[in-house]
Structures are given as C-alpha cells and as structure tokens.
Amino acid sequence: MCVQSGGLDITLPKFHLHQITFLRSLKVRIFLILLIVGLIPCFVMRYAILQNYERRAVSVRSSNIATQVRILANHLISRRYLEDTSSEVINAELEQFSNLYDGRVLIINTELRIVKDTYGISEGKTIISEEVIRCLRGESTEGYDRENGYIEMTIPITETVEADLPVGAGDTIELVRGVMLVSASNDSIIATMDSLDRQAMVVESIVGVLIFVVTLLVSKYLFQPFKKMIEALDQVQEGYTNDPISVTDCLETEHIGDAFNRVLGRMKMLDDSRQEFVSNVSHELRTPITSMKVLADSLITQKDVPLEVYQEFMTDIAAEIEREDKIINDLLSLVKMDRKAADLNISQVDINALVELIMKRLRPIAMRRDVQLVYESLRPVTASVDEVKLTLALSNLVENAIKYNKEHGFVKVTLDADHQYFTVQVEDSGVGIPEDELEHIYERFYRVDKSRSREIGGTGLGLAITRSAVLMHRGSIKVSSLEGEGTDFTVKIPLKYIVSQPEERRRKRRA
Ligand code: ADP
C-alpha cells in the first residue's frame, strides 16, 4: 500500500493476520472461534428479546392509555368541560390520570386554544401542531418517542348529536368538540428493559467464562497428541532414537508420523547411497593410483632395469593415468547430469546427423574390435534436445555395444519417430547381460563382469550417465538382453521439450 502526502511517499507495510503472533496459536484461534460461536447467539437473542419486549409493552400501554383517554373524553363532553373547566370531578380524574401514567394532558378546543393543562403552564395559549389539526378532523394519532421515552397521542373529543338534515328519523352525527393531547412517560418500560439487559449481560459474561474454561480443557485435550509428536520429533532430532515415530492418539498425528517416517527413510536411503557412492569413488580412484605406485616402486627398487622393462612399465603407468582421467571425466559428467533440468541447453537438433556423427566417431573402435556398425534411419527427425547431453547418452550405448561384443559381431542403430517421440534402438550381438543383473546396470559403478569391464576401460558410470541424460529430457530407456546372444537398448525421447512452470521460473530468475 502506498500513501502520498504532501509530495511524500509513505509506504505502509502490508498487514496479514498471521503476522499477529498470538493469532498464530491454534489455542487462541479455537478460543476465538468458540467465543464468536457462543456469544453471537447470546447477543442476537438479547437484542431480539429486548426489541420484542419493548414493542409489546409500548403497544399494551398505548392501548390502555387510549381507552382511558376515550372514557375521559366522554366525561368531558357530558360535563361540558370545554366550556367550563371548573368541574372538580373532571379535574380530579385528569389529575389521577396524569399521576397514573406519569404524564401530561392538554385539552384543546376547536379554536386551538389550550383550555386545560395538567401541568398548569400552558392554559390559555394557542397550539398549532399537525397532530392536533389532524385530530380536529376526527383522526386519532399516536407516536412513540424512543429517545425521550414517552408515548404521545391525540384523541378527538366528540359529541354525538342528532342530524339536522332530514336524512332519516333518529340519525346522529359525531361532532369534534376538541382534542385531548396526552403524553405519557415510558420510564417503567425502560426500567424493565434495563434490568433485562443487565441480566442478559450477566448471562453473556457467564457464557464467556464457560467458553474460556471449555477452550482451555478442549485445547489441552486436543493438543496432547501434538505435544507428544513434538517430543518424539525432538528425540529423533537430538539423536536419542532412530525408531520410527508413532503417535497413534489421533488420525492426524498418525498421518504426520507416517509422512515423517517416509521422509526419514528417504533421507536415510539418500545418505546410504551417498556414503556408498563416496566409498565407490574413492575405491575406483585409488585403484589406478595403487597400480601406478606398484609399477613405480618396482622400477625404483630394481637396479639396472633394462630399457624395455622401463618402457613397458611406463606404458602401463600411462594407461593407468588415462584410466584415472576417464573416471574423473565420467564423474564430472555425472555431476553435471545431477543438476536440475533447468540446466538443459535445449535447441532444435537434426537427430539423424547427430547419430551419424556418433557412429563416425566410434567407427575406428568398432573396426579395431572387428565389429560391424550399421545405421538405419527410418525417417528424418528433428527434435528439441540438449545436443551435448544426448550425444553423451547415445555414445555410451553404442560404445558399450561395441565393447561388450564378440568377434565379427555387429551393432545396429535404428532411428525412428512418431508424431510425439523419436526412438533410438541400439542392438548388438554381444555377450548379453544375465537377467538378474539387468535391474542393476544403471547403478553407479555397477559392472556385470568387473574384470572384463576394467580390462576394456569401463568405469561403471556410462549407463548411469545415459539414464540421467534421458530422464532429463523426460524420456525413457528400456533394455532387453539374452546372455550370449546380445543386448537391445531402446531410448524414447519427446520431439518437443516442454518446460515446466517451476523450471521456467528458475530459468527466468537466472536470466
Ligand atoms: P562400463 O563403463 O563398465 O561399461 P556402464 O555403466 O556403461 O559401465 O555399464 C554397466 C555394465 O553393464 C557394464 O559393466 C557391462 O557389464 C554391462 N553392459 C552395458 N552395456 C552392455 C552391452 N551392450 N552388452 C553387455 N553388457 C553391457
């Protein structure tokens, strides 16, 4: 929010309910909810009851007053009070009425002159008011002044006389001779209402206190399992126990415990695999170094070593260095693959050209091993891929097919596509992979035949790299193999790489 005042920009911080610390407590929230749910009906009921009582009480009092005033009006007429206000009987009746209703009575004649005021202050004065004029036309009025707490009404003083006109024998008409203007206090009703209001407030306070107590008890009962949960988590965190968390007091804590145990299990698995990977890496890196040390030591300890032996040992040392270099390179490739998919450098690539280039690079190795390389492209394919990573993935497959082949064997690479995916199939007529080993071949440093793999320069990282690269492209890799007959790898990759939303955000942030 930004408020501009006299050229000054005042930026007000945005206000969020959850920023109020005490409102973040579930106990406080439950208390407030119960308080609202409990007290709102009390308030509504108090208001409705008081309103209803007031309406009814005013209506009953008004009708009582009207009846009394009408009786008084008849007496006034019969005693000719409007012409002569000295009648003691009427004056006493008026006095009694005023006392009874704690009010004031004005008697007004047709000339709008006040002939009697029970307060005795306005007699002889003229009164001009809408109600009085309407009443002189025969219309009674009634009003309730809520603020000042009194009922006001005008009642016409009528006389029944025989009609002058010959409308029929015995016909009578009502003639208005004056007006009785009465105002009666409502203090008794207001006092009753005040007392009712006080009682309702007492009830509300009791309800408030009860809700507070109930909230304390309920929250203590409800939060007991969560308290246990926190204690259990603390114990795991402080390392007292490795046992799975189980708080079965309620379904929610049971679910939280299960979810936490799953996370814990996954973390443990990751930790185990990390430790295994680190020990594998150090073992793999140490092997060539140990060999080099043995070779170097034997050269150092021997006297007068012939030149041929020197040359032979140095060649072996160079091979070990090359091997060490290959392991390090493969490890670096794998680390790169482990990064997020956002690191993919996607572009439109001619897959036919890419596969042809791979085949061209590997042809010398195939020739050295007397393996025939065949490439069959069923259609031209262009796809959005990371060229470097896909090249690495496919090169590993073709290189393996050559490495683990037999003499006079063949490797056939087939490229095909439909409207959504392209597939690269690498078949070979090699040694094959035993069925029970198939599920492990993508693991880092896993080799079916360790000595053979090492002999032909394998690091056990090739297929792990290939799989990572394929998965990064949201593709899949399948293998089928028959021991002694050959192996068949099929890679399937979408033609169009669709960037996911979180990935897009990450890319933009980086840009
Ligand atoms: P390496 O560097 O040892 O070749 P890889 O990860 O590429 O490691 O392969 C893992 C293991 O899977 C290899 O050691 C080999 O035993 C087996 N393997 C991979 N490709 C083939 C294949 N085409 N034919 C037979 N065995 C294979």
Coordinates of C-alpha atoms and ligand atoms in Angstrom, one line a residue:
M1 CA 0.0 0.0 0.0
C2 CA 1.3 3.5 -0.8
V3 CA 0.0 6.7 0.6
Q4 CA 1.0 10.0 -0.9
S5 CA 1.0 13.0 1.4
G6 CA 2.3 16.5 0.5
G7 CA 4.7 15.1 -2.1
L8 CA 6.0 12.4 0.4
D9 CA 5.6 8.7 -0.4
I10 CA 4.9 6.8 2.7
T11 CA 4.9 3.0 2.0
L12 CA 2.8 1.2 4.6
P13 CA 3.7 -2.4 5.2
K14 CA 1.0 -4.9 4.1
F15 CA -0.9 -6.3 7.0
H16 CA -1.5 -10.0 7.3
L17 CA -3.5 -11.7 10.1
H18 CA -0.9 -14.4 10.5
Q19 CA 1.7 -11.7 11.4
I20 CA 0.0 -11.2 14.7
T21 CA 2.0 -13.6 16.7
F22 CA -0.7 -14.6 19.2
L23 CA -3.2 -15.3 16.4
R24 CA -0.8 -18.0 15.1
S25 CA -1.5 -20.1 18.1
L26 CA -4.1 -22.7 17.4
K27 CA -5.3 -22.5 21.0
V28 CA -6.1 -18.8 20.6
R29 CA -7.8 -19.4 17.3
I30 CA -10.0 -22.2 18.8
F31 CA -10.8 -19.8 21.8
L32 CA -11.8 -17.0 19.4
I33 CA -13.9 -19.3 17.2
L34 CA -15.7 -20.7 20.3
L35 CA -16.2 -17.3 21.7
I36 CA -17.7 -16.0 18.5
V37 CA -19.9 -19.1 18.0
G38 CA -21.0 -18.9 21.7
L39 CA -21.5 -15.2 22.1
I40 CA -23.1 -14.2 18.8
P41 CA -26.3 -16.1 19.5
C42 CA -26.4 -14.5 23.0
F43 CA -26.1 -11.0 21.5
V44 CA -28.7 -11.8 18.9
M45 CA -31.1 -13.2 21.4
R46 CA -30.6 -10.2 23.8
Y47 CA -31.3 -7.8 21.0
A48 CA -34.3 -9.7 19.7
I49 CA -35.9 -10.2 23.2
L50 CA -35.4 -6.6 24.2
Q51 CA -36.9 -5.3 20.9
N52 CA -39.8 -7.6 21.1
Y53 CA -40.5 -6.7 24.8
E54 CA -40.3 -3.0 24.0
R55 CA -42.7 -3.3 21.1
R56 CA -45.3 -5.3 23.0
A57 CA -45.0 -3.2 26.2
V58 CA -45.4 0.1 24.3
S59 CA -48.4 -1.3 22.4
V60 CA -50.2 -2.5 25.6
R61 CA -49.5 0.8 27.3
S62 CA -50.7 2.8 24.3
S63 CA -54.0 0.9 24.1
N64 CA -54.6 1.3 27.9
I65 CA -53.9 5.0 27.7
A66 CA -56.2 5.3 24.6
T67 CA -59.1 3.5 26.4
Q68 CA -58.7 5.7 29.5
V69 CA -58.5 8.9 27.4
R70 CA -61.6 8.0 25.5
I71 CA -63.5 7.4 28.7
L72 CA -62.2 10.8 29.9
A73 CA -63.2 12.5 26.7
N74 CA -66.8 11.2 27.1
H75 CA -66.8 12.6 30.7
L76 CA -65.6 15.9 29.4
I77 CA -68.4 16.2 26.9
S78 CA -71.1 15.1 29.4
R79 CA -69.9 17.7 31.9
R80 CA -69.4 20.4 29.2
Y81 CA -65.9 20.8 30.4
L82 CA -64.7 22.5 27.3
E83 CA -66.9 25.5 28.0
D84 CA -66.2 25.5 31.8
T85 CA -63.1 23.8 33.3
S86 CA -64.1 24.2 36.9
S87 CA -65.6 20.7 37.2
E88 CA -63.8 19.3 40.2
V89 CA -64.8 15.7 39.3
I90 CA -63.1 16.0 35.9
N91 CA -60.1 17.9 37.3
A92 CA -59.7 15.1 39.8
E93 CA -60.0 12.4 37.1
L94 CA -57.4 14.3 34.9
E95 CA -55.1 14.6 37.9
Q96 CA -55.5 10.9 38.7
F97 CA -54.8 10.0 35.0
S98 CA -51.7 12.2 34.9
N99 CA -50.3 10.6 38.1
L100 CA -51.2 7.1 37.0
Y101 CA -49.4 7.4 33.6
D102 CA -46.8 9.9 34.8
G103 CA -47.9 12.2 32.0
R104 CA -49.4 15.4 30.9
V105 CA -52.8 16.1 29.4
L106 CA -53.7 19.1 27.3
I107 CA -57.3 19.7 26.4
I108 CA -57.6 21.9 23.3
N109 CA -60.8 23.3 21.9
T110 CA -61.7 23.8 18.2
E111 CA -60.1 27.2 18.2
L112 CA -56.8 25.5 19.0
R113 CA -56.7 27.1 22.5
I114 CA -55.5 25.1 25.4
V115 CA -58.3 25.0 27.9
K116 CA -56.6 22.7 30.4
D117 CA -53.0 21.7 31.0
T118 CA -52.5 19.3 33.9
Y119 CA -49.1 20.9 34.4
G120 CA -50.9 24.2 34.6
I121 CA -48.4 26.1 32.5
S122 CA -49.9 26.5 29.0
E123 CA -53.5 27.2 29.7
G124 CA -54.9 29.9 27.5
K125 CA -52.2 29.5 24.9
T126 CA -52.8 28.5 21.3
I127 CA -51.3 25.3 20.0
I128 CA -50.7 24.7 16.3
S129 CA -49.4 21.3 15.5
E130 CA -50.1 18.9 12.7
E131 CA -51.3 16.1 15.0
V132 CA -53.8 18.5 16.7
I133 CA -55.2 19.7 13.4
R134 CA -55.5 16.2 12.0
C135 CA -57.2 15.2 15.2
L136 CA -59.7 18.0 14.9
R137 CA -60.7 16.4 11.6
G138 CA -61.5 13.3 13.6
E139 CA -58.3 11.4 13.1
S140 CA -56.5 10.0 16.2
T141 CA -52.7 10.0 16.2
E142 CA -50.2 8.0 18.2
G143 CA -46.5 8.2 18.4
Y144 CA -43.6 6.8 20.4
D145 CA -40.6 8.9 21.1
R146 CA -38.0 6.3 21.8
E147 CA -35.2 8.7 22.6
N148 CA -37.0 10.7 25.2
G149 CA -39.1 7.7 26.4
Y150 CA -42.7 8.8 26.1
I151 CA -45.8 7.9 24.2
E152 CA -47.8 10.8 22.7
M153 CA -51.3 10.6 21.4
T154 CA -54.1 12.8 20.3
I155 CA -57.7 11.7 20.7
P156 CA -60.7 13.7 19.4
I157 CA -63.3 14.8 21.9
T158 CA -66.5 14.0 20.1
E159 CA -70.1 14.6 20.8
T160 CA -72.9 12.7 19.3
V161 CA -75.8 15.0 18.1
E162 CA -79.0 14.4 16.1
A163 CA -78.5 15.2 12.5
D164 CA -80.1 18.5 11.3
L165 CA -80.7 17.3 7.8
P166 CA -83.7 15.1 7.1
V167 CA -81.6 12.0 6.3
G168 CA -83.9 9.8 8.3
A169 CA -85.5 9.8 11.7
G170 CA -83.1 9.2 14.7
D171 CA -79.9 9.6 12.6
T172 CA -76.9 11.0 14.5
I173 CA -73.5 12.5 13.6
E174 CA -70.3 12.8 15.6
L175 CA -69.0 16.4 16.1
V176 CA -65.4 17.0 17.1
R177 CA -65.5 19.5 20.0
G178 CA -61.9 19.4 20.9
V179 CA -58.7 17.4 21.3
M180 CA -57.0 15.6 24.1
L181 CA -53.3 15.7 23.7
V182 CA -51.7 13.2 26.0
S183 CA -48.0 12.4 26.6
A184 CA -47.2 9.5 29.0
S185 CA -43.8 8.6 30.3
N186 CA -42.4 5.2 29.4
D187 CA -40.0 5.1 32.3
S188 CA -41.4 1.9 33.7
I189 CA -40.8 0.0 30.4
I190 CA -37.3 1.5 30.1
A191 CA -36.5 0.4 33.6
T192 CA -37.7 -3.2 32.9
M193 CA -35.7 -3.2 29.7
D194 CA -32.6 -2.0 31.6
S195 CA -33.0 -4.8 34.1
L196 CA -33.5 -7.4 31.3
D197 CA -30.4 -6.0 29.6
R198 CA -28.3 -6.3 32.8
Q199 CA -29.5 -9.9 33.2
A200 CA -28.6 -10.8 29.6
M201 CA -25.2 -9.3 30.1
V202 CA -24.6 -11.4 33.2
V203 CA -25.6 -14.5 31.1
E204 CA -23.2 -13.4 28.4
S205 CA -20.3 -13.0 30.8
I206 CA -21.0 -16.4 32.3
V207 CA -21.1 -17.9 28.8
G208 CA -17.8 -16.1 28.0
V209 CA -16.1 -17.5 31.1
L210 CA -17.5 -21.0 30.4
I211 CA -16.2 -20.9 26.8
F212 CA -12.8 -19.8 28.1
V213 CA -12.7 -22.8 30.5
V214 CA -14.0 -25.2 27.9
T215 CA -11.4 -23.9 25.4
L216 CA -8.6 -24.5 27.9
L217 CA -9.8 -28.0 28.6
V218 CA -10.5 -28.8 24.9
S219 CA -7.2 -27.4 23.6
K220 CA -5.3 -29.3 26.4
Y221 CA -7.1 -32.5 25.3
L222 CA -6.8 -31.8 21.6
F223 CA -3.2 -30.7 21.6
Q224 CA -1.9 -33.6 23.8
P225 CA -1.1 -35.8 20.7
F226 CA 0.7 -32.9 19.0
K227 CA 2.7 -32.3 22.2
K228 CA 3.7 -36.0 22.1
M229 CA 4.5 -35.6 18.4
I230 CA 6.9 -32.7 19.1
E231 CA 8.6 -34.6 21.9
A232 CA 9.0 -37.6 19.6
L233 CA 10.5 -35.4 16.8
D234 CA 12.8 -33.7 19.3
Q235 CA 14.1 -37.1 20.4
V236 CA 14.8 -38.0 16.8
Q237 CA 16.4 -34.7 16.2
E238 CA 18.6 -34.9 19.3
G239 CA 19.6 -38.4 18.1
Y240 CA 18.3 -40.4 21.2
T241 CA 16.4 -42.8 18.9
N242 CA 16.3 -43.9 15.3
D243 CA 13.0 -45.7 15.8
P244 CA 10.1 -44.7 13.6
I245 CA 7.7 -42.1 15.1
S246 CA 4.4 -43.4 16.1
V247 CA 1.8 -41.2 17.9
T248 CA -1.5 -43.1 17.4
D249 CA -3.6 -40.9 19.7
C250 CA -5.4 -39.4 16.7
L251 CA -5.5 -39.9 13.0
E252 CA -3.8 -36.6 12.2
T253 CA -0.7 -37.3 14.3
E254 CA -0.6 -40.8 12.9
H255 CA -0.5 -39.4 9.3
I256 CA 2.1 -36.8 10.3
G257 CA 4.2 -39.6 11.9
D258 CA 3.9 -41.8 8.8
A259 CA 4.8 -38.9 6.5
F260 CA 7.8 -38.0 8.7
N261 CA 8.9 -41.7 8.8
R262 CA 8.8 -41.8 5.0
V263 CA 10.9 -38.6 4.7
L264 CA 13.3 -40.0 7.3
G265 CA 13.5 -43.3 5.4
R266 CA 14.2 -41.5 2.1
M267 CA 16.8 -39.3 3.8
K268 CA 18.5 -42.4 5.2
M269 CA 18.4 -44.1 1.8
L270 CA 20.0 -41.0 0.2
D271 CA 22.6 -40.8 3.0
D272 CA 23.4 -44.5 2.5
S273 CA 23.6 -44.2 -1.3
R274 CA 25.8 -41.0 -0.8
Q275 CA 28.1 -42.9 1.5
E276 CA 28.2 -45.9 -0.9
F277 CA 28.9 -43.5 -3.8
V278 CA 31.7 -41.8 -1.9
S279 CA 33.3 -45.1 -0.9
N280 CA 32.9 -46.4 -4.5
V281 CA 34.5 -43.2 -5.9
S282 CA 37.5 -43.4 -3.6
H283 CA 37.9 -47.1 -4.3
E284 CA 37.8 -46.5 -8.1
L285 CA 40.1 -43.6 -7.9
R286 CA 42.6 -45.4 -5.7
T287 CA 42.8 -48.5 -7.9
P288 CA 44.8 -46.9 -10.8
I289 CA 47.0 -45.0 -8.2
T290 CA 47.8 -48.2 -6.4
S291 CA 48.7 -49.8 -9.7
M292 CA 50.9 -46.9 -10.6
K293 CA 52.6 -47.0 -7.2
V294 CA 53.3 -50.7 -7.5
L295 CA 54.7 -50.2 -11.0
A296 CA 56.8 -47.2 -10.0
D297 CA 58.0 -48.9 -6.8
S298 CA 59.2 -51.9 -8.7
L299 CA 61.2 -49.7 -11.1
I300 CA 62.7 -47.8 -8.2
T301 CA 63.7 -50.8 -6.1
Q302 CA 65.2 -52.7 -9.1
K303 CA 68.8 -52.0 -10.0
D304 CA 69.9 -51.7 -13.6
V305 CA 66.4 -52.1 -15.1
P306 CA 66.6 -52.8 -18.8
L307 CA 65.2 -50.2 -21.1
E308 CA 62.5 -52.5 -22.4
V309 CA 61.2 -53.1 -18.9
Y310 CA 61.2 -49.4 -18.2
Q311 CA 59.2 -48.8 -21.4
E312 CA 56.8 -51.5 -20.6
F313 CA 56.2 -50.2 -17.1
M314 CA 55.9 -46.6 -18.2
T315 CA 53.3 -47.7 -20.8
D316 CA 51.3 -49.4 -18.1
I317 CA 51.6 -46.3 -15.9
A318 CA 50.4 -44.1 -18.8
A319 CA 47.4 -46.5 -19.3
E320 CA 46.5 -46.1 -15.6
I321 CA 46.7 -42.4 -15.8
E322 CA 44.4 -42.5 -18.8
R323 CA 42.0 -44.6 -16.8
E324 CA 42.1 -42.3 -13.9
D325 CA 41.4 -39.4 -16.3
K326 CA 38.4 -41.3 -17.7
I327 CA 37.0 -42.0 -14.3
I328 CA 37.3 -38.3 -13.4
N329 CA 35.7 -37.2 -16.6
D330 CA 32.8 -39.6 -16.2
L331 CA 32.3 -38.4 -12.6
L332 CA 32.2 -34.8 -13.8
S333 CA 29.6 -35.7 -16.5
L334 CA 27.5 -37.5 -13.9
V335 CA 27.7 -34.5 -11.5
K336 CA 26.6 -32.3 -14.4
M337 CA 23.6 -34.6 -15.1
D338 CA 22.6 -34.5 -11.4
R339 CA 21.9 -30.8 -11.7
K340 CA 18.4 -29.6 -12.3
A341 CA 16.7 -30.0 -15.7
A342 CA 16.8 -26.2 -16.0
D343 CA 20.5 -26.6 -16.9
L344 CA 19.5 -28.3 -20.2
N345 CA 20.6 -26.3 -23.2
I346 CA 17.7 -27.1 -25.5
S347 CA 17.9 -26.4 -29.2
Q348 CA 16.4 -27.8 -32.5
V349 CA 18.8 -30.7 -33.4
D350 CA 18.9 -32.9 -36.5
I351 CA 18.9 -36.3 -34.8
N352 CA 19.9 -38.1 -38.0
A353 CA 23.1 -36.0 -38.3
L354 CA 23.7 -36.4 -34.5
V355 CA 23.6 -40.2 -34.7
E356 CA 25.7 -40.3 -37.9
L357 CA 28.4 -38.3 -36.2
I358 CA 28.4 -40.6 -33.1
M359 CA 28.7 -43.6 -35.5
K360 CA 31.6 -41.9 -37.4
R361 CA 33.5 -41.2 -34.1
L362 CA 33.1 -44.7 -32.9
R363 CA 33.8 -46.5 -36.2
P364 CA 37.6 -46.8 -35.6
I365 CA 37.0 -48.5 -32.2
A366 CA 34.5 -50.9 -33.9
M367 CA 36.9 -51.6 -36.7
R368 CA 39.7 -52.3 -34.1
R369 CA 37.4 -54.9 -32.5
D370 CA 36.1 -56.3 -35.8
V371 CA 32.6 -55.2 -35.1
Q372 CA 30.3 -54.1 -37.9
L373 CA 28.4 -50.8 -37.3
V374 CA 25.1 -50.5 -39.1
Y375 CA 22.9 -47.4 -39.1
E376 CA 19.3 -47.4 -40.3
S377 CA 17.3 -44.2 -40.3
L378 CA 13.5 -44.7 -40.9
R379 CA 12.7 -41.0 -41.3
P380 CA 14.3 -37.6 -40.9
V381 CA 14.0 -36.5 -37.3
T382 CA 14.4 -33.0 -35.8
A383 CA 13.8 -32.6 -32.0
S384 CA 14.4 -30.1 -29.3
V385 CA 17.1 -31.6 -27.2
D386 CA 20.4 -30.8 -25.4
E387 CA 22.8 -31.8 -28.1
V388 CA 25.8 -32.4 -25.8
K389 CA 24.0 -34.5 -23.2
L390 CA 22.1 -36.6 -25.8
T391 CA 25.4 -37.2 -27.7
L392 CA 27.0 -38.4 -24.5
A393 CA 24.0 -40.7 -23.7
L394 CA 23.8 -42.3 -27.1
S395 CA 27.6 -42.6 -27.5
N396 CA 27.8 -44.6 -24.2
L397 CA 25.1 -47.0 -25.6
V398 CA 26.9 -47.5 -28.9
E399 CA 30.3 -47.7 -27.3
N400 CA 29.1 -50.4 -24.8
A401 CA 27.5 -52.3 -27.7
I402 CA 30.9 -52.3 -29.3
K403 CA 32.9 -53.0 -26.1
Y404 CA 30.8 -55.9 -24.9
N405 CA 30.6 -57.5 -28.4
K406 CA 32.1 -60.6 -29.9
E407 CA 34.5 -61.0 -32.7
H408 CA 32.8 -60.5 -36.1
G409 CA 29.8 -59.2 -34.2
F410 CA 27.5 -56.3 -35.3
V411 CA 25.9 -53.2 -33.8
K412 CA 22.8 -51.9 -35.4
V413 CA 21.4 -48.5 -34.6
T414 CA 17.9 -47.6 -35.7
L415 CA 16.3 -44.2 -35.6
D416 CA 12.5 -43.9 -35.9
A417 CA 9.8 -41.4 -34.8
D418 CA 6.1 -40.9 -34.5
H419 CA 4.3 -37.6 -34.1
Q420 CA 5.3 -37.3 -30.4
Y421 CA 8.5 -39.2 -29.7
F422 CA 11.7 -40.4 -31.5
T423 CA 13.4 -43.7 -30.6
V424 CA 17.0 -44.8 -30.9
Q425 CA 17.5 -48.5 -30.8
V426 CA 21.0 -49.9 -30.2
E427 CA 21.1 -53.7 -30.8
D428 CA 24.2 -55.8 -30.6
S429 CA 25.2 -59.4 -31.0
G430 CA 27.4 -59.3 -27.9
V431 CA 27.9 -61.1 -24.6
G432 CA 24.5 -60.1 -23.3
I433 CA 23.5 -59.3 -19.7
P434 CA 22.2 -62.0 -17.3
E435 CA 18.5 -61.4 -16.4
D436 CA 19.1 -60.9 -12.7
E437 CA 21.7 -58.2 -13.4
L438 CA 19.5 -56.1 -15.6
E439 CA 17.9 -54.1 -12.8
H440 CA 21.4 -53.0 -11.5
I441 CA 23.1 -51.9 -14.7
Y442 CA 22.1 -48.2 -14.3
E443 CA 23.6 -48.1 -10.8
R444 CA 26.8 -46.1 -10.5
F445 CA 30.0 -48.2 -10.7
Y446 CA 28.0 -51.3 -11.3
R447 CA 29.6 -53.8 -13.7
V448 CA 28.4 -57.2 -14.6
D449 CA 31.8 -58.6 -15.2
K450 CA 34.2 -56.4 -13.2
S451 CA 37.5 -57.7 -14.6
R452 CA 36.3 -57.6 -18.2
S453 CA 34.9 -54.1 -17.9
R454 CA 38.1 -52.8 -16.3
E455 CA 40.1 -54.6 -19.0
I456 CA 38.2 -52.8 -21.7
G457 CA 38.4 -49.5 -19.9
G458 CA 35.0 -49.3 -18.4
T459 CA 34.2 -47.2 -15.3
G460 CA 30.8 -48.5 -14.5
L461 CA 29.4 -44.9 -14.9
G462 CA 28.4 -44.9 -18.5
L463 CA 24.8 -46.2 -18.2
A464 CA 24.2 -44.1 -15.1
I465 CA 25.1 -41.0 -17.2
T466 CA 23.0 -42.2 -20.1
R467 CA 19.9 -42.8 -17.9
S468 CA 20.3 -39.4 -16.2
A469 CA 20.5 -37.6 -19.6
V470 CA 17.5 -39.5 -21.0
L471 CA 15.4 -38.7 -17.9
M472 CA 16.4 -35.1 -18.0
H473 CA 14.8 -35.0 -21.5
R474 CA 11.6 -36.6 -20.0
G475 CA 12.4 -39.7 -22.0
S476 CA 12.7 -43.4 -21.1
I477 CA 15.2 -46.2 -21.6
K478 CA 14.5 -49.9 -21.9
V479 CA 16.8 -52.9 -22.1
S480 CA 16.3 -56.5 -23.1
S481 CA 19.0 -59.0 -23.3
L482 CA 19.8 -62.6 -23.8
E483 CA 23.0 -63.9 -22.3
G484 CA 25.4 -64.9 -25.0
E485 CA 23.1 -63.6 -27.8
G486 CA 23.1 -59.9 -27.5
T487 CA 21.5 -56.8 -25.9
D488 CA 18.9 -54.3 -27.1
F489 CA 18.7 -50.8 -25.6
T490 CA 15.8 -48.5 -26.7
V491 CA 15.8 -44.8 -25.9
K492 CA 12.5 -42.9 -26.3
I493 CA 12.5 -39.1 -26.1
P494 CA 9.8 -36.5 -26.8
L495 CA 10.3 -34.5 -30.0
K496 CA 9.3 -31.3 -28.2
Y497 CA 10.7 -30.4 -24.8
I498 CA 8.0 -28.8 -22.7
V499 CA 9.4 -26.5 -20.0
S500 CA 7.6 -27.0 -16.7
Q501 CA 6.4 -23.9 -14.8
P502 CA 8.8 -24.1 -11.9
E503 CA 11.6 -24.7 -14.4
E504 CA 10.5 -21.7 -16.4
R505 CA 10.6 -19.5 -13.3
R506 CA 14.0 -20.8 -12.3
R507 CA 15.3 -20.0 -15.9
K508 CA 13.9 -16.5 -15.7
R509 CA 15.3 -15.9 -12.3
R510 CA 18.7 -16.9 -13.5
A511 CA 18.4 -14.8 -16.7
Ligands
ADP1 P1 31.1 -49.5 -18.0 O1 31.9 -48.3 -18.0 O2 31.7 -50.6 -17.2 O3 30.8 -50.0 -19.4 P2 28.3 -49.0 -17.9 O4 27.6 -48.2 -16.8 O5 28.3 -48.4 -19.2 O6 29.8 -49.2 -17.3 O7 27.7 -50.4 -17.9 C1 27.5 -51.1 -16.8 C2 27.7 -52.6 -17.0 O8 26.6 -53.1 -17.8 C3 28.9 -52.9 -17.8 O9 30.0 -53.1 -16.9 C4 28.6 -54.2 -18.5 O10 28.8 -55.3 -17.7 C5 27.0 -54.0 -18.7 N1 26.7 -53.7 -20.1 C6 26.4 -52.4 -20.5 N2 26.1 -52.4 -21.9 C7 26.2 -53.7 -22.3 C8 26.0 -54.3 -23.5 N3 25.7 -53.7 -24.6 N4 26.2 -55.7 -23.6 C9 26.5 -56.3 -22.5 N5 26.8 -55.8 -21.3 C10 26.6 -54.5 -21.2

